[in-house]
């Protein structure tokens, strides 16, 4: 089983997979402290703002990828660096259509690195900017989208997850530093908690990896997707 082949939406042509419905044991209510109460009532940031921040954190990593590194392995066992970049390109383009409630086709992955040549980093930057713009459009987070008709915000969180974990994959594969966008990890951990049971049944996520005490939020997120937060190519 690979660490993570993809998020569930891309295991079916044109549609995100349905998140697992898991039972939760009721917990006694707690009276929030003033700071907690303020946080609880704070509205969630728009997906477009989170995507903008995530893309801003990912782009420096992508721009540093060298041609001689394209065949190197990544924490995603199914992908080398080139394949992972092409996959991430496909995700960014396709989820722009999902924001507009249009159908998408994930049955094949275009070789955009081959198509764009040395210009691929700039083209990816343009595509990610268009992704942000698409999710900022009025109504993008409303209603349902994709062939499985998932809540639009959930679908937006899926591409947010990909931008985060695949940027980390590429950073680990190529020896680059990476810091996720501030404030975005909680949104992605919520998504992973919802989708992980289904994703593991479909062999999309591996079983959770162990994390040591004191692990960062990013390390916990990576472990929840089945990644080893301390993966190295060797």
Short mmCIF file of C-alpha atoms in Angstrom, two decimals:
data_model
loop_
_atom_site.label_atom_id
_atom_site.label_comp_id
_atom_site.label_asym_id
_atom_site.label_seq_id
_atom_site.Cartn_x
_atom_site.Cartn_y
_atom_site.Cartn_z
CA UNK A 1 0.00 0.00 0.00
CA UNK A 2 1.40 3.36 -0.91
CA UNK A 3 1.67 6.19 1.58
CA UNK A 4 -0.94 8.15 -0.32
CA UNK A 5 -1.80 7.85 -3.97
CA UNK A 6 -4.31 10.67 -4.12
CA UNK A 7 -7.28 12.20 -2.35
CA UNK A 8 -10.51 10.25 -2.79
CA UNK A 9 -12.09 12.56 -5.34
CA UNK A 10 -9.61 11.45 -7.96
CA UNK A 11 -10.21 7.74 -7.67
CA UNK A 12 -13.40 8.19 -9.71
CA UNK A 13 -13.47 9.94 -13.04
CA UNK A 14 -15.02 13.34 -12.71
CA UNK A 15 -16.10 13.21 -9.08
CA UNK A 16 -14.88 13.44 -5.50
CA UNK A 17 -15.52 10.36 -3.39
CA UNK A 18 -18.01 10.66 -0.53
CA UNK A 19 -16.46 11.27 2.90
CA UNK A 20 -17.00 8.57 5.50
CA UNK A 21 -19.88 8.95 7.91
CA UNK A 22 -18.39 8.00 11.28
CA UNK A 23 -20.19 7.78 14.60
CA UNK A 24 -18.97 9.97 17.40
CA UNK A 25 -19.34 9.29 21.10
CA UNK A 26 -21.20 12.21 22.73
CA UNK A 27 -18.99 14.23 25.03
CA UNK A 28 -20.17 16.33 27.95
CA UNK A 29 -20.53 19.98 27.12
CA UNK A 30 -17.91 22.34 28.49
CA UNK A 31 -18.38 25.98 29.20
CA UNK A 32 -15.91 27.79 26.92
CA UNK A 33 -13.53 30.27 28.42
CA UNK A 34 -13.75 33.81 26.95
CA UNK A 35 -10.93 33.23 24.43
CA UNK A 36 -12.38 29.86 23.46
CA UNK A 37 -15.84 31.32 23.01
CA UNK A 38 -14.48 34.06 20.75
CA UNK A 39 -12.65 31.46 18.66
CA UNK A 40 -15.76 29.27 18.44
CA UNK A 41 -17.84 32.10 16.98
CA UNK A 42 -15.17 33.29 14.55
CA UNK A 43 -16.33 32.58 10.99
CA UNK A 44 -14.24 30.19 8.93
CA UNK A 45 -12.05 31.96 6.38
CA UNK A 46 -13.06 31.68 2.73
CA UNK A 47 -11.57 28.72 0.89
CA UNK A 48 -10.17 31.17 -1.67
CA UNK A 49 -8.11 32.92 1.02
CA UNK A 50 -6.78 29.60 2.30
CA UNK A 51 -5.94 28.48 -1.23
CA UNK A 52 -4.12 31.75 -1.90
CA UNK A 53 -2.01 31.25 1.22
CA UNK A 54 -1.37 27.56 0.46
CA UNK A 55 -0.31 28.31 -3.11
CA UNK A 56 1.99 31.06 -1.85
CA UNK A 57 3.71 28.54 0.43
CA UNK A 58 3.93 25.86 -2.27
CA UNK A 59 5.23 27.91 -5.19
CA UNK A 60 8.74 28.56 -3.82
CA UNK A 61 9.20 24.80 -3.43
CA UNK A 62 8.01 24.07 -6.97
CA UNK A 63 10.17 26.80 -8.49
CA UNK A 64 13.31 25.26 -6.98
CA UNK A 65 12.78 21.83 -8.58
CA UNK A 66 15.65 21.11 -10.98
CA UNK A 67 15.45 19.10 -14.19
CA UNK A 68 17.84 16.50 -12.80
CA UNK A 69 15.46 15.90 -9.87
CA UNK A 70 12.39 15.03 -11.95
CA UNK A 71 13.03 11.29 -11.73
CA UNK A 72 13.65 11.27 -7.98
CA UNK A 73 11.27 9.35 -5.65
CA UNK A 74 8.76 11.14 -3.42
CA UNK A 75 6.86 10.19 -0.24
CA UNK A 76 3.97 9.27 -2.61
CA UNK A 77 5.22 5.85 -3.67
CA UNK A 78 3.27 5.94 -6.93
CA UNK A 79 4.87 9.18 -8.11
CA UNK A 80 8.32 10.43 -8.90
CA UNK A 81 8.87 14.19 -8.84
CA UNK A 82 7.80 14.72 -12.44
CA UNK A 83 4.62 12.65 -12.09
CA UNK A 84 3.72 14.38 -8.85
CA UNK A 85 4.14 17.81 -10.44
CA UNK A 86 1.94 16.80 -13.36
CA UNK A 87 -0.64 15.42 -10.94
CA UNK A 88 -0.66 18.61 -8.88
CA UNK A 89 -1.03 20.62 -12.07
CA UNK A 90 -4.04 18.50 -12.99
CA UNK A 91 -5.62 19.01 -9.57
CA UNK A 92 -5.22 22.79 -9.67
CA UNK A 93 -6.79 23.02 -13.13
CA UNK A 94 -9.62 20.55 -12.47
CA UNK A 95 -10.70 22.02 -9.16
CA UNK A 96 -11.11 25.37 -10.85
CA UNK A 97 -13.90 23.74 -12.86
CA UNK A 98 -15.39 22.17 -9.74
CA UNK A 99 -15.65 25.64 -8.19
CA UNK A 100 -17.85 26.57 -11.15
CA UNK A 101 -19.96 23.40 -10.65
CA UNK A 102 -18.65 21.89 -13.91
CA UNK A 103 -17.80 18.24 -14.53
CA UNK A 104 -14.16 17.18 -14.59
CA UNK A 105 -12.32 14.15 -15.92
CA UNK A 106 -9.50 12.58 -13.92
CA UNK A 107 -9.13 9.53 -16.16
CA UNK A 108 -5.75 10.68 -17.52
CA UNK A 109 -3.03 13.09 -16.44
CA UNK A 110 -1.67 15.49 -19.08
CA UNK A 111 2.10 15.94 -19.27
CA UNK A 112 2.08 19.67 -18.70
CA UNK A 113 5.78 19.75 -17.84
CA UNK A 114 6.48 18.39 -21.32
CA UNK A 115 3.99 20.78 -22.88
CA UNK A 116 5.24 23.93 -21.15
CA UNK A 117 8.94 23.15 -20.95
CA UNK A 118 10.97 25.62 -18.90
CA UNK A 119 7.87 27.80 -18.48
CA UNK A 120 5.99 25.25 -16.36
CA UNK A 121 6.60 27.02 -13.00
CA UNK A 122 5.12 30.27 -14.34
CA UNK A 123 2.22 28.39 -15.88
CA UNK A 124 1.57 26.65 -12.57
CA UNK A 125 1.61 30.02 -10.80
CA UNK A 126 -0.97 31.30 -13.31
CA UNK A 127 -3.12 28.20 -12.85
CA UNK A 128 -3.05 28.50 -9.06
CA UNK A 129 -4.03 32.18 -9.28
CA UNK A 130 -6.96 31.18 -11.49
CA UNK A 131 -7.89 28.51 -8.93
CA UNK A 132 -8.04 31.14 -6.19
CA UNK A 133 -10.12 33.41 -8.41
CA UNK A 134 -12.54 30.58 -9.20
CA UNK A 135 -13.15 29.80 -5.53
CA UNK A 136 -13.55 33.50 -4.72
CA UNK A 137 -16.43 33.82 -7.20
CA UNK A 138 -19.86 34.40 -5.64
CA UNK A 139 -21.54 31.10 -4.85
CA UNK A 140 -18.44 28.95 -5.29
CA UNK A 141 -18.69 27.58 -1.75
CA UNK A 142 -22.47 27.17 -1.91
CA UNK A 143 -24.39 24.04 -2.79
CA UNK A 144 -22.94 20.80 -4.10
CA UNK A 145 -20.40 20.02 -6.81
CA UNK A 146 -18.75 17.08 -8.55
CA UNK A 147 -20.27 13.84 -9.73
CA UNK A 148 -20.71 12.66 -6.12
CA UNK A 149 -22.40 15.95 -5.22
CA UNK A 150 -20.34 16.80 -2.18
CA UNK A 151 -20.64 20.13 -0.36
CA UNK A 152 -18.65 22.66 -2.36
CA UNK A 153 -16.58 23.80 0.62
CA UNK A 154 -15.52 20.19 1.25
CA UNK A 155 -14.39 19.93 -2.36
CA UNK A 156 -12.45 23.18 -2.00
CA UNK A 157 -10.78 21.79 1.11
CA UNK A 158 -9.65 18.78 -0.93
CA UNK A 159 -7.51 20.85 -3.27
CA UNK A 160 -6.29 22.78 -0.24
CA UNK A 161 -5.13 19.47 1.21
CA UNK A 162 -3.35 18.54 -2.01
CA UNK A 163 -1.54 21.86 -2.23
CA UNK A 164 -0.27 21.35 1.31
CA UNK A 165 0.75 17.71 1.43
CA UNK A 166 2.12 17.56 -2.12
CA UNK A 167 4.19 20.67 -1.54
CA UNK A 168 5.63 18.86 1.48
CA UNK A 169 6.17 15.72 -0.65
CA UNK A 170 8.13 17.73 -3.20
CA UNK A 171 10.12 19.55 -0.53
CA UNK A 172 11.13 16.27 1.11
CA UNK A 173 11.96 14.69 -2.24
CA UNK A 174 14.20 17.56 -3.35
CA UNK A 175 15.67 18.59 0.00
CA UNK A 176 13.95 21.97 0.20
CA UNK A 177 12.52 23.66 3.30
CA UNK A 178 8.76 24.01 3.50
CA UNK A 179 6.47 25.80 5.94
CA UNK A 180 2.71 25.51 5.39
CA UNK A 181 0.62 28.65 5.25
CA UNK A 182 -0.30 29.89 8.71
CA UNK A 183 -3.80 29.02 9.84
CA UNK A 184 -4.56 26.45 7.13
CA UNK A 185 -3.61 23.16 8.77
CA UNK A 186 -6.70 22.97 11.03
CA UNK A 187 -9.02 23.10 8.01
CA UNK A 188 -7.15 20.23 6.38
CA UNK A 189 -7.06 18.11 9.52
CA UNK A 190 -10.84 18.42 9.75
CA UNK A 191 -11.14 17.20 6.16
CA UNK A 192 -8.77 14.28 6.73
CA UNK A 193 -10.67 13.23 9.86
CA UNK A 194 -13.89 13.13 7.82
CA UNK A 195 -12.49 11.31 4.82
CA UNK A 196 -9.81 9.03 6.24
CA UNK A 197 -11.96 5.92 6.90
CA UNK A 198 -13.25 5.87 3.31
CA UNK A 199 -9.84 6.80 1.90
CA UNK A 200 -8.19 3.89 3.71
CA UNK A 201 -10.79 1.41 2.47
CA UNK A 202 -10.00 2.59 -1.07
CA UNK A 203 -6.21 2.30 -0.51
CA UNK A 204 -5.84 6.05 -1.00
CA UNK A 205 -4.50 6.69 2.50
CA UNK A 206 -2.33 4.19 4.30
CA UNK A 207 -2.90 3.51 7.98
CA UNK A 208 -1.96 6.46 10.21
CA UNK A 209 1.75 6.73 10.85
CA UNK A 210 2.99 7.10 14.43
CA UNK A 211 3.98 10.56 15.57
CA UNK A 212 6.15 11.34 18.59
CA UNK A 213 4.97 13.52 21.47
CA UNK A 214 5.29 17.19 20.67
CA UNK A 215 4.80 16.71 16.93
CA UNK A 216 3.82 19.81 14.97
CA UNK A 217 0.34 20.24 13.50
CA UNK A 218 1.82 19.58 10.05
CA UNK A 219 3.48 16.36 11.21
CA UNK A 220 0.19 15.17 12.69
CA UNK A 221 -1.64 16.00 9.44
CA UNK A 222 0.93 14.10 7.40
CA UNK A 223 0.72 11.08 9.71
CA UNK A 224 -3.08 11.10 9.44
CA UNK A 225 -2.75 10.75 5.65
CA UNK A 226 -0.45 7.76 6.16
CA UNK A 227 2.81 9.59 5.56
CA UNK A 228 5.97 9.24 7.59
CA UNK A 229 6.66 12.85 8.64
CA UNK A 230 10.38 12.00 8.70
CA UNK A 231 10.50 10.36 5.25
CA UNK A 232 13.79 10.58 3.37
CA UNK A 233 14.69 9.37 -0.10
CA UNK A 234 17.40 7.13 1.28
#
